[in-house]
Coordinates of C-alpha atoms in Angstrom, one line a residue:
M1 CA 155.9 160.2 111.2
N2 CA 154.0 157.3 109.5
L3 CA 154.6 153.8 110.6
K4 CA 155.5 151.4 107.8
L5 CA 153.1 148.5 107.7
S6 CA 155.7 146.2 106.3
L7 CA 156.9 142.7 107.1
A8 CA 160.7 142.5 106.9
I9 CA 161.2 138.8 107.8
D10 CA 164.3 136.9 106.7
G11 CA 165.1 133.3 107.4
G12 CA 167.5 134.2 110.2
G13 CA 167.6 130.6 111.3
G14 CA 170.6 129.6 109.3
G15 CA 171.0 126.1 108.1
D16 CA 168.6 124.7 110.7
A17 CA 165.7 126.7 109.3
A18 CA 166.5 125.6 105.8
A19 CA 166.7 122.0 106.9
A20 CA 163.3 122.4 108.6
V21 CA 161.8 123.6 105.4
A22 CA 163.4 120.7 103.4
K23 CA 162.0 118.1 105.8
K24 CA 158.6 119.8 106.3
S25 CA 156.8 117.3 104.0
K26 CA 157.9 114.4 106.2
V27 CA 157.2 116.2 109.5
V28 CA 153.7 117.3 108.4
G29 CA 152.9 113.9 107.2
G30 CA 153.1 112.4 110.7
G31 CA 150.4 110.3 112.3
A32 CA 147.5 111.2 114.5
V33 CA 148.0 112.5 118.0
V34 CA 149.1 109.8 120.4
V35 CA 148.2 110.6 124.0
D36 CA 151.1 109.3 126.0
G37 CA 150.8 108.1 129.6
V38 CA 147.2 107.0 129.6
G39 CA 147.0 104.4 126.9
S40 CA 147.3 101.5 129.3
S41 CA 145.1 103.1 132.0
A42 CA 142.0 101.2 133.0
I43 CA 138.7 102.6 131.9
C44 CA 136.4 103.5 134.8
G45 CA 134.2 100.6 135.5
G46 CA 131.6 99.6 138.0
D47 CA 129.2 101.7 139.9
R48 CA 131.8 103.9 141.4
G49 CA 133.5 104.7 138.1
S50 CA 130.1 105.5 136.6
R51 CA 129.3 107.9 139.4
V52 CA 132.6 109.6 139.1
R53 CA 132.3 110.0 135.4
D54 CA 128.7 111.3 135.7
R55 CA 129.7 113.8 138.3
M56 CA 132.6 115.2 136.2
V57 CA 130.4 115.4 133.1
K58 CA 127.7 117.2 135.1
K59 CA 130.2 119.6 136.5
A60 CA 131.6 120.4 133.0
E61 CA 128.1 120.8 131.5
E62 CA 127.2 123.3 134.3
F63 CA 130.3 125.3 133.7
D64 CA 130.1 125.5 129.9
H65 CA 126.5 126.5 130.2
E66 CA 127.4 129.4 132.5
N67 CA 130.4 130.5 130.4
G68 CA 129.1 130.2 126.9
M69 CA 131.3 127.4 125.7
A70 CA 128.9 126.7 122.9
A71 CA 130.4 129.6 121.0
T72 CA 133.9 128.3 120.8
S73 CA 133.6 126.5 117.5
S74 CA 132.1 127.4 114.1
D75 CA 131.5 123.8 113.2
G76 CA 128.3 123.6 115.2
G77 CA 129.3 120.2 116.6
G78 CA 129.5 118.6 113.2
G79 CA 131.9 116.0 111.9
G80 CA 133.0 113.0 113.9
G81 CA 134.2 114.9 116.9
G82 CA 131.2 117.0 118.0
G83 CA 132.6 120.3 119.2
M84 CA 130.6 120.6 122.4
E85 CA 131.2 116.9 123.3
L86 CA 134.9 117.4 122.9
V87 CA 134.7 120.4 125.2
R88 CA 132.8 118.4 127.8
L89 CA 135.3 115.6 127.7
L90 CA 138.3 117.9 128.1
L91 CA 136.6 119.7 131.1
S92 CA 135.7 116.3 132.5
A93 CA 139.4 115.2 132.3
V94 CA 140.6 118.3 134.1
A95 CA 137.9 118.0 136.8
A96 CA 138.7 114.4 137.3
G97 CA 142.4 115.2 137.5
E98 CA 141.7 117.8 140.2
A99 CA 139.7 115.3 142.1
G100 CA 142.5 112.8 142.0
D101 CA 140.7 110.3 139.8
A102 CA 143.4 109.4 137.3
R103 CA 141.3 106.6 135.7
A104 CA 138.4 108.9 134.9
A105 CA 140.8 111.5 133.5
A106 CA 142.5 108.9 131.3
A107 CA 139.2 107.6 130.1
A108 CA 138.0 111.1 129.1
L109 CA 141.3 111.8 127.3
R110 CA 141.2 108.5 125.4
E111 CA 137.7 109.4 124.2
V112 CA 139.0 112.9 123.1
D113 CA 141.9 111.1 121.3
R114 CA 139.4 108.8 119.5
R115 CA 137.2 111.6 118.3
A116 CA 139.7 114.4 117.7
S117 CA 142.3 114.7 115.0
C118 CA 144.9 117.3 114.0
R119 CA 145.1 115.8 110.5
G120 CA 143.9 117.8 107.5
G121 CA 140.3 116.4 107.7
G122 CA 139.7 117.6 111.2
D123 CA 137.6 120.7 111.9
P124 CA 138.9 123.4 114.3
A125 CA 137.2 121.9 117.4
Q126 CA 138.8 118.5 116.7
R127 CA 142.2 120.0 116.0
V128 CA 142.4 122.2 119.1
A129 CA 141.0 119.3 121.2
A130 CA 143.8 117.0 119.9
C131 CA 146.4 119.6 121.0
Y132 CA 144.9 119.8 124.5
A133 CA 144.7 116.0 124.9
A134 CA 148.4 115.8 124.0
A135 CA 149.2 118.5 126.5
L136 CA 147.0 117.2 129.3
A137 CA 147.9 113.5 129.1
P138 CA 151.4 113.6 130.8
R139 CA 150.3 116.0 133.5
L140 CA 147.1 114.2 134.4
A141 CA 149.0 110.9 134.3
A142 CA 151.4 112.4 136.9
G143 CA 148.5 113.5 139.0
L144 CA 148.9 117.2 138.3
R145 CA 152.3 117.1 140.0
P146 CA 155.1 119.6 139.1
A147 CA 156.7 118.7 135.9
R148 CA 160.5 118.5 135.7
S149 CA 162.2 121.2 133.7
S150 CA 162.5 120.0 130.2
P151 CA 165.9 120.3 128.5
A152 CA 166.5 122.9 125.8
A153 CA 165.0 122.0 122.4
P154 CA 167.5 120.6 119.9
A155 CA 168.4 122.8 117.0
A156 CA 166.1 121.0 114.5
A157 CA 163.1 121.5 116.9
R158 CA 164.0 125.2 117.3
A159 CA 164.2 125.6 113.6
E160 CA 160.7 124.1 113.2
Q161 CA 159.3 126.3 115.9
F162 CA 160.8 129.4 114.2
L163 CA 159.4 128.3 110.8
A164 CA 155.9 127.7 112.3
Y165 CA 156.0 131.1 114.1
T166 CA 157.0 132.8 110.8
M167 CA 154.1 131.1 108.9
F168 CA 151.6 132.1 111.6
Y169 CA 152.9 135.6 111.6
Q170 CA 152.4 135.9 107.9
A171 CA 149.1 134.1 107.7
S172 CA 147.2 135.7 110.6
P173 CA 146.9 139.3 111.7
F174 CA 147.3 138.3 115.4
Y175 CA 150.9 139.2 116.1
Q176 CA 150.9 141.9 113.5
F177 CA 148.1 143.7 115.3
A178 CA 150.1 143.6 118.5
H179 CA 153.4 144.7 117.0
F180 CA 152.2 147.4 114.7
T181 CA 149.9 148.9 117.4
A182 CA 152.9 149.0 119.8
N183 CA 155.2 150.5 117.2
Q184 CA 152.7 153.2 116.4
A185 CA 152.5 154.2 120.0
I186 CA 156.3 154.1 120.3
V187 CA 156.7 156.4 117.3
E188 CA 154.2 158.9 118.7
A189 CA 156.0 158.8 122.1
F190 CA 159.3 159.5 120.3
E191 CA 157.9 162.3 118.3
S192 CA 156.4 164.0 121.3
G193 CA 159.7 163.6 123.3
G194 CA 161.6 165.8 120.9
R195 CA 164.8 163.8 121.2
R196 CA 167.0 162.0 118.7
R197 CA 167.6 158.9 120.8
L198 CA 165.1 156.2 121.4
H199 CA 165.6 153.3 123.9
V200 CA 163.1 150.5 123.8
V201 CA 163.1 147.9 126.6
D202 CA 161.4 144.8 125.3
F203 CA 160.6 142.1 127.9
D204 CA 160.1 139.4 125.4
V205 CA 162.0 140.2 122.2
S206 CA 161.6 136.6 120.9
Y207 CA 162.5 136.5 117.2
G208 CA 162.5 140.3 116.9
F209 CA 159.8 140.4 114.2
Q210 CA 158.2 143.5 115.8
W211 CA 161.2 145.8 115.2
P212 CA 161.9 146.0 111.4
S213 CA 158.8 148.2 110.8
L214 CA 160.0 150.6 113.6
I215 CA 163.5 150.6 112.2
Q216 CA 162.3 151.4 108.7
S217 CA 159.9 154.1 109.9
L218 CA 162.6 155.9 112.0
S219 CA 165.0 155.7 109.1
D220 CA 162.6 157.1 106.6
A221 CA 161.5 159.9 108.9
A222 CA 165.1 160.8 109.6
A223 CA 165.9 160.9 105.9
A224 CA 162.8 163.0 105.2
A225 CA 163.8 165.4 108.1
T226 CA 167.4 165.7 106.8
S227 CA 166.1 166.4 103.3
S228 CA 163.7 169.0 104.6
S229 CA 166.3 170.7 106.8
S230 CA 168.6 171.1 103.8
H231 CA 166.0 173.5 102.4
D232 CA 165.0 175.1 105.6
D233 CA 167.6 175.4 108.4
D234 CA 164.9 176.2 110.9
D235 CA 163.1 172.9 110.4
N236 CA 164.1 170.3 113.1
G237 CA 162.1 167.4 111.7
G238 CA 159.5 166.9 114.4
G239 CA 161.6 164.9 116.8
C240 CA 164.1 163.3 114.4
G241 CA 166.1 166.5 113.8
D242 CA 169.0 166.7 111.4
G243 CA 171.1 163.7 110.6
P244 CA 170.8 160.1 112.0
V245 CA 168.6 159.1 114.9
S246 CA 169.6 156.4 117.4
L247 CA 167.6 153.3 118.3
R248 CA 168.7 151.1 121.1
I249 CA 166.7 147.9 121.9
T250 CA 167.2 146.1 125.2
G251 CA 165.6 142.7 124.6
F252 CA 165.0 140.0 127.2
G253 CA 165.0 136.5 125.8
A254 CA 164.5 132.9 126.8
S255 CA 167.8 131.5 125.4
A256 CA 171.2 132.8 124.5
D257 CA 171.0 131.2 121.1
E258 CA 167.7 132.9 120.3
L259 CA 169.1 136.3 121.5
R260 CA 172.1 136.0 119.3
E261 CA 170.0 135.0 116.2
T262 CA 167.6 137.9 116.9
E263 CA 170.4 140.4 117.2
A264 CA 172.0 139.2 114.0
R265 CA 168.6 139.4 112.2
L266 CA 167.9 142.9 113.3
R267 CA 171.5 144.2 112.6
R268 CA 171.2 142.8 109.1
F269 CA 168.0 144.7 108.5
A270 CA 169.2 147.9 110.2
A271 CA 172.4 147.9 108.1
G272 CA 170.2 148.7 105.0
C273 CA 168.5 151.6 106.7
P274 CA 170.3 155.0 106.3
N275 CA 170.2 157.8 108.9
L276 CA 169.8 155.3 111.8
R277 CA 172.3 154.2 114.4
F278 CA 171.1 150.8 115.8
E279 CA 172.2 149.0 119.0
F280 CA 170.9 145.8 120.5
E281 CA 171.5 144.5 124.0
G282 CA 170.3 141.0 124.7
I283 CA 169.6 139.9 128.3
L284 CA 168.9 136.3 129.3
N285 CA 165.7 136.0 131.2
N286 CA 166.5 133.8 134.2
G287 CA 163.4 134.4 136.2
S288 CA 164.1 135.7 139.6
N289 CA 167.9 135.7 138.7
T290 CA 167.5 138.0 135.7
R291 CA 170.0 140.9 135.8
H292 CA 167.8 144.0 135.4
D293 CA 170.3 146.3 136.8
C294 CA 172.8 145.8 134.0
T295 CA 170.8 147.8 131.5
R296 CA 172.4 151.1 130.6
I297 CA 169.9 154.0 130.2
D298 CA 171.0 157.2 128.5
D299 CA 169.7 160.4 130.0
D300 CA 169.1 162.0 126.6
A301 CA 167.0 159.2 125.3
T302 CA 163.2 158.7 125.1
V303 CA 162.7 155.5 127.1
V304 CA 159.7 153.2 126.3
V305 CA 158.8 149.8 127.7
N306 CA 157.3 147.1 125.5
L307 CA 155.1 144.5 127.2
V308 CA 153.7 142.4 124.4
F309 CA 152.0 139.3 125.8
P310 CA 153.8 139.2 129.2
A311 CA 153.6 135.8 130.7
S312 CA 151.4 136.9 133.6
S313 CA 150.5 133.4 134.8
R314 CA 154.2 132.4 135.2
E315 CA 155.5 135.7 136.7
A316 CA 157.1 134.6 139.9
C317 CA 159.2 137.7 139.7
A318 CA 156.5 140.0 138.3
A319 CA 156.8 142.4 141.2
T320 CA 160.6 142.7 140.7
R321 CA 160.0 143.3 137.0
M322 CA 157.4 146.1 137.8
A323 CA 159.9 147.7 140.2
Y324 CA 162.5 147.7 137.4
I325 CA 160.0 149.3 134.9
N326 CA 159.3 151.9 137.5
S327 CA 163.0 152.6 137.9
L328 CA 163.4 153.3 134.2
N329 CA 161.1 156.3 134.5
P330 CA 159.7 155.5 131.0
S331 CA 157.9 158.0 128.8
M332 CA 155.5 155.3 127.9
V333 CA 154.6 151.7 128.7
F334 CA 152.8 149.7 126.1
L335 CA 150.9 146.7 127.3
I336 CA 149.0 144.1 125.3
E337 CA 147.6 141.0 127.0
K338 CA 145.9 137.8 125.7
H339 CA 142.4 136.8 126.9
D340 CA 143.6 133.3 127.6
G341 CA 142.6 132.8 131.2
G342 CA 146.2 132.9 132.5
G343 CA 145.8 135.8 134.9
G344 CA 145.1 139.5 134.3
L345 CA 142.8 139.5 131.3
T346 CA 140.3 136.7 130.7
G347 CA 137.6 135.8 128.2
G348 CA 134.9 136.8 130.6
D349 CA 134.6 137.9 134.2
N350 CA 137.9 138.3 135.9
T351 CA 136.5 137.3 139.2
T352 CA 135.5 133.9 137.7
T353 CA 138.9 133.0 136.5
G354 CA 141.1 135.1 138.8
R355 CA 140.4 133.8 142.2
S356 CA 138.6 130.5 141.7
A357 CA 139.7 127.6 143.9
S358 CA 139.2 125.3 140.9
L359 CA 141.5 124.9 138.0
L360 CA 138.5 124.3 135.7
P361 CA 137.3 127.9 135.1
R362 CA 140.8 129.1 134.1
F363 CA 141.3 126.1 131.9
A364 CA 137.9 126.7 130.2
A365 CA 138.9 130.4 129.6
N366 CA 142.1 129.2 128.0
L367 CA 140.3 126.6 125.9
R368 CA 137.9 129.3 124.7
Y369 CA 140.8 131.5 123.7
F370 CA 142.6 128.8 121.7
A371 CA 139.4 127.5 120.1
A372 CA 138.9 131.0 118.7
V373 CA 142.5 131.2 117.4
F374 CA 142.1 127.8 115.7
D375 CA 138.7 128.8 114.3
S376 CA 140.3 132.0 112.8
L377 CA 143.2 130.0 111.3
H378 CA 140.5 127.8 109.7
E379 CA 139.5 130.8 107.7
C380 CA 143.0 131.8 106.8
L381 CA 144.4 128.5 105.5
P382 CA 142.9 125.4 104.0
A383 CA 142.3 122.4 106.3
D384 CA 144.9 120.3 104.5
S385 CA 147.5 123.0 104.2
A386 CA 151.0 121.9 105.3
E387 CA 151.5 125.4 106.7
R388 CA 148.5 125.1 108.9
L389 CA 149.4 121.7 110.2
A390 CA 152.9 123.0 111.0
I391 CA 151.5 126.1 112.7
E392 CA 149.1 124.1 114.8
R393 CA 151.7 121.5 115.8
D394 CA 154.9 123.5 116.2
H395 CA 153.6 126.9 117.4
L396 CA 150.0 126.8 118.7
G397 CA 150.3 123.3 120.1
R398 CA 153.5 124.3 121.9
E399 CA 151.7 127.3 123.3
I400 CA 148.8 125.1 124.5
A401 CA 151.3 122.8 126.2
D402 CA 153.0 125.8 127.9
A403 CA 149.6 127.2 128.9
V404 CA 148.5 123.9 130.5
A405 CA 151.7 123.6 132.4
S406 CA 151.4 127.3 133.5
L407 CA 147.8 127.0 134.7
D408 CA 148.7 123.8 136.6
H409 CA 151.7 125.6 138.2
Q410 CA 149.5 128.6 139.1
H411 CA 146.9 126.3 140.6
R412 CA 149.4 124.5 142.8
R413 CA 150.9 127.8 144.0
R414 CA 147.4 129.0 145.0
H415 CA 147.0 125.9 147.2
G416 CA 150.6 125.9 148.5
G417 CA 151.4 122.7 146.6
G418 CA 154.9 123.5 145.6
G419 CA 156.7 126.0 143.5
G420 CA 157.0 128.7 146.2
G421 CA 154.5 127.8 148.8
G422 CA 151.4 129.5 147.5
D423 CA 152.5 133.0 146.5
H424 CA 149.1 134.2 145.5
A425 CA 150.3 137.6 144.2
A426 CA 152.7 136.1 141.8
A427 CA 150.3 133.4 140.6
S428 CA 147.5 135.8 139.7
W429 CA 149.5 138.9 138.6
N430 CA 147.4 141.7 137.3
W431 CA 149.3 144.1 135.1
K432 CA 146.7 146.8 135.1
A433 CA 146.6 147.0 138.9
A434 CA 150.4 146.9 138.9
M435 CA 150.6 149.8 136.5
E436 CA 148.2 151.9 138.6
G437 CA 150.1 151.0 141.8
A438 CA 153.3 152.1 140.2
G439 CA 152.0 155.6 139.6
L440 CA 151.1 155.1 135.9
D441 CA 147.8 156.1 134.4
G442 CA 146.1 154.7 131.3
V443 CA 145.9 157.1 128.4
K444 CA 143.7 157.2 125.4
L445 CA 145.0 155.6 122.3
S446 CA 145.5 158.0 119.4
S447 CA 143.2 158.1 116.4
R448 CA 146.2 157.1 114.3
T449 CA 146.8 154.0 116.3
V450 CA 143.2 152.9 115.9
S451 CA 143.0 153.8 112.2
Q452 CA 146.2 151.8 111.6
A453 CA 144.9 148.7 113.3
K454 CA 141.7 148.9 111.2
L455 CA 143.9 149.4 108.1
L456 CA 145.9 146.3 109.0
L457 CA 142.7 144.2 109.2
K458 CA 141.6 145.6 105.9
M459 CA 144.9 144.6 104.3
K460 CA 144.5 141.1 105.8
S461 CA 140.8 140.8 104.9
G462 CA 141.6 137.8 102.8
C463 CA 142.4 136.0 106.1
G464 CA 139.3 135.3 108.1
G465 CA 136.7 136.7 105.7
G466 CA 136.3 139.8 107.9
G467 CA 135.9 137.8 111.1
F468 CA 138.6 139.8 112.8
R469 CA 137.5 143.1 114.3
V470 CA 139.0 146.0 116.2
V471 CA 137.0 146.9 119.3
E472 CA 137.6 150.0 121.3
G473 CA 136.7 150.1 125.0
D474 CA 137.2 151.8 128.3
G475 CA 136.5 155.3 126.8
G476 CA 139.1 154.8 124.1
M477 CA 141.9 153.8 126.5
A478 CA 141.8 150.1 125.3
M479 CA 141.7 148.5 121.9
S480 CA 141.1 144.8 121.4
L481 CA 141.6 142.4 118.5
A482 CA 138.5 140.2 118.4
W483 CA 137.6 137.1 116.4
R484 CA 133.9 137.4 115.8
D485 CA 132.6 138.0 119.3
M486 CA 135.6 136.7 121.2
A487 CA 138.3 139.2 122.3
L488 CA 141.7 137.7 121.7
A489 CA 144.0 140.5 122.9
T490 CA 143.7 144.0 124.4
A491 CA 146.2 146.8 124.1
T492 CA 146.6 149.7 126.6
L493 CA 149.0 152.6 126.9
W494 CA 150.4 153.9 130.2
R495 CA 152.2 157.1 131.2
R496 CA 153.7 158.5 134.4
R497 CA 151.0 160.0 136.6
R498 CA 151.3 163.8 136.8
R499 CA 151.4 165.2 140.3
R500 CA 148.6 167.7 140.9
R501 CA 149.7 171.0 142.4
R502 CA 148.0 171.8 145.7
C503 CA 146.1 175.0 145.7
R504 CA 146.9 177.3 148.5

């Protein structure tokens, strides 16, 4: 069965999405980033302020030298911002915040705000720095204290976020690499299972963009098998058999509205695919209160688990989730993680970012990751593109804000500063170790999976000028999407460990 490398994305956001498109020119034309919460703070003055500032800058310089921060931007430090200077200022702000020096942190952020810009004229380093300044300001102003839970975004904001995600999905191969790689592995697991029912458990279904290509592929394969069996009664179609196949997706989501919209979007698409019976079950992700036990599992179905970008740094209930995965007895678990410093995978040595007592190393790894993403987007879309501005503000900027809050929360948990009294295991969850501990073994990715990933990048060669690369590792059991020399995400495949028979 060949996976369809197609993007079947409809609006799916109803009137709100249309309204967001209509008002995009006004939204994109907004002003420069305003750093709230520090505008009125006093600049560090006197000998003590100078010493604090010098100490923080020195600490940042030492760290970026050790961790290769000079490679985060392609601008070479040009323009008004100076890429490396912006990096040093951001690291200084975080270090000052950790030390409890709000004035030094505010001064560093004001300087970032002065130098950086997310407007069309800014280079990637300036634009990513502006997003970090906006995300850091309220948290540093609060002394890195726990943030109150923000209310749900209004419909207009949700529509803008959906639109920005859609534009990024189409402009960059980042999400497509993750989704098509997962779907190819799922197709192969279904074929080898020899059954006609497939059940996918997706722990972050989001907008559901991953699944149209799988739906189309299963439908086409079932149609081909039916046509073939009409000429040869002995042909069972390689896993699809005669007649329709069944696909059931259990999707966990962050909001009931998003789950309803995703279900409607996928049902509309599946309605146009013959020879396929489609079901969708949405489950609201309520953290530790999530009802995992309400999922119905059919005995005659091939069960696969989809873990695309699990929020490892925020997994207070990660152990519960892993126990649930284990109870499903899946034929396969597909895992792809970002190298964003949030726990599990990092941009460098896991021991540097995984157990450090300081927030700074994990923040720097996160900054490296997003700097590479912004750099890649610079090659995909013009600097003054309205699409790019919307993507950076409404999608990547939101992800940066979430990452900053998550790293802060993780840091406080490590030091027993709230949010659960320092649950180290939950704060630094390692999915690879969890898989191995649950009796799962990593398996080699198929040549078809690797070839398809390379084909996708070839198809998207107009984006990034060939800067994206597929990198195989761990003896073929891992495959990464890299931007130049920076790994952005790594995919692995896991199956139940076979018990070895004892020789008598």
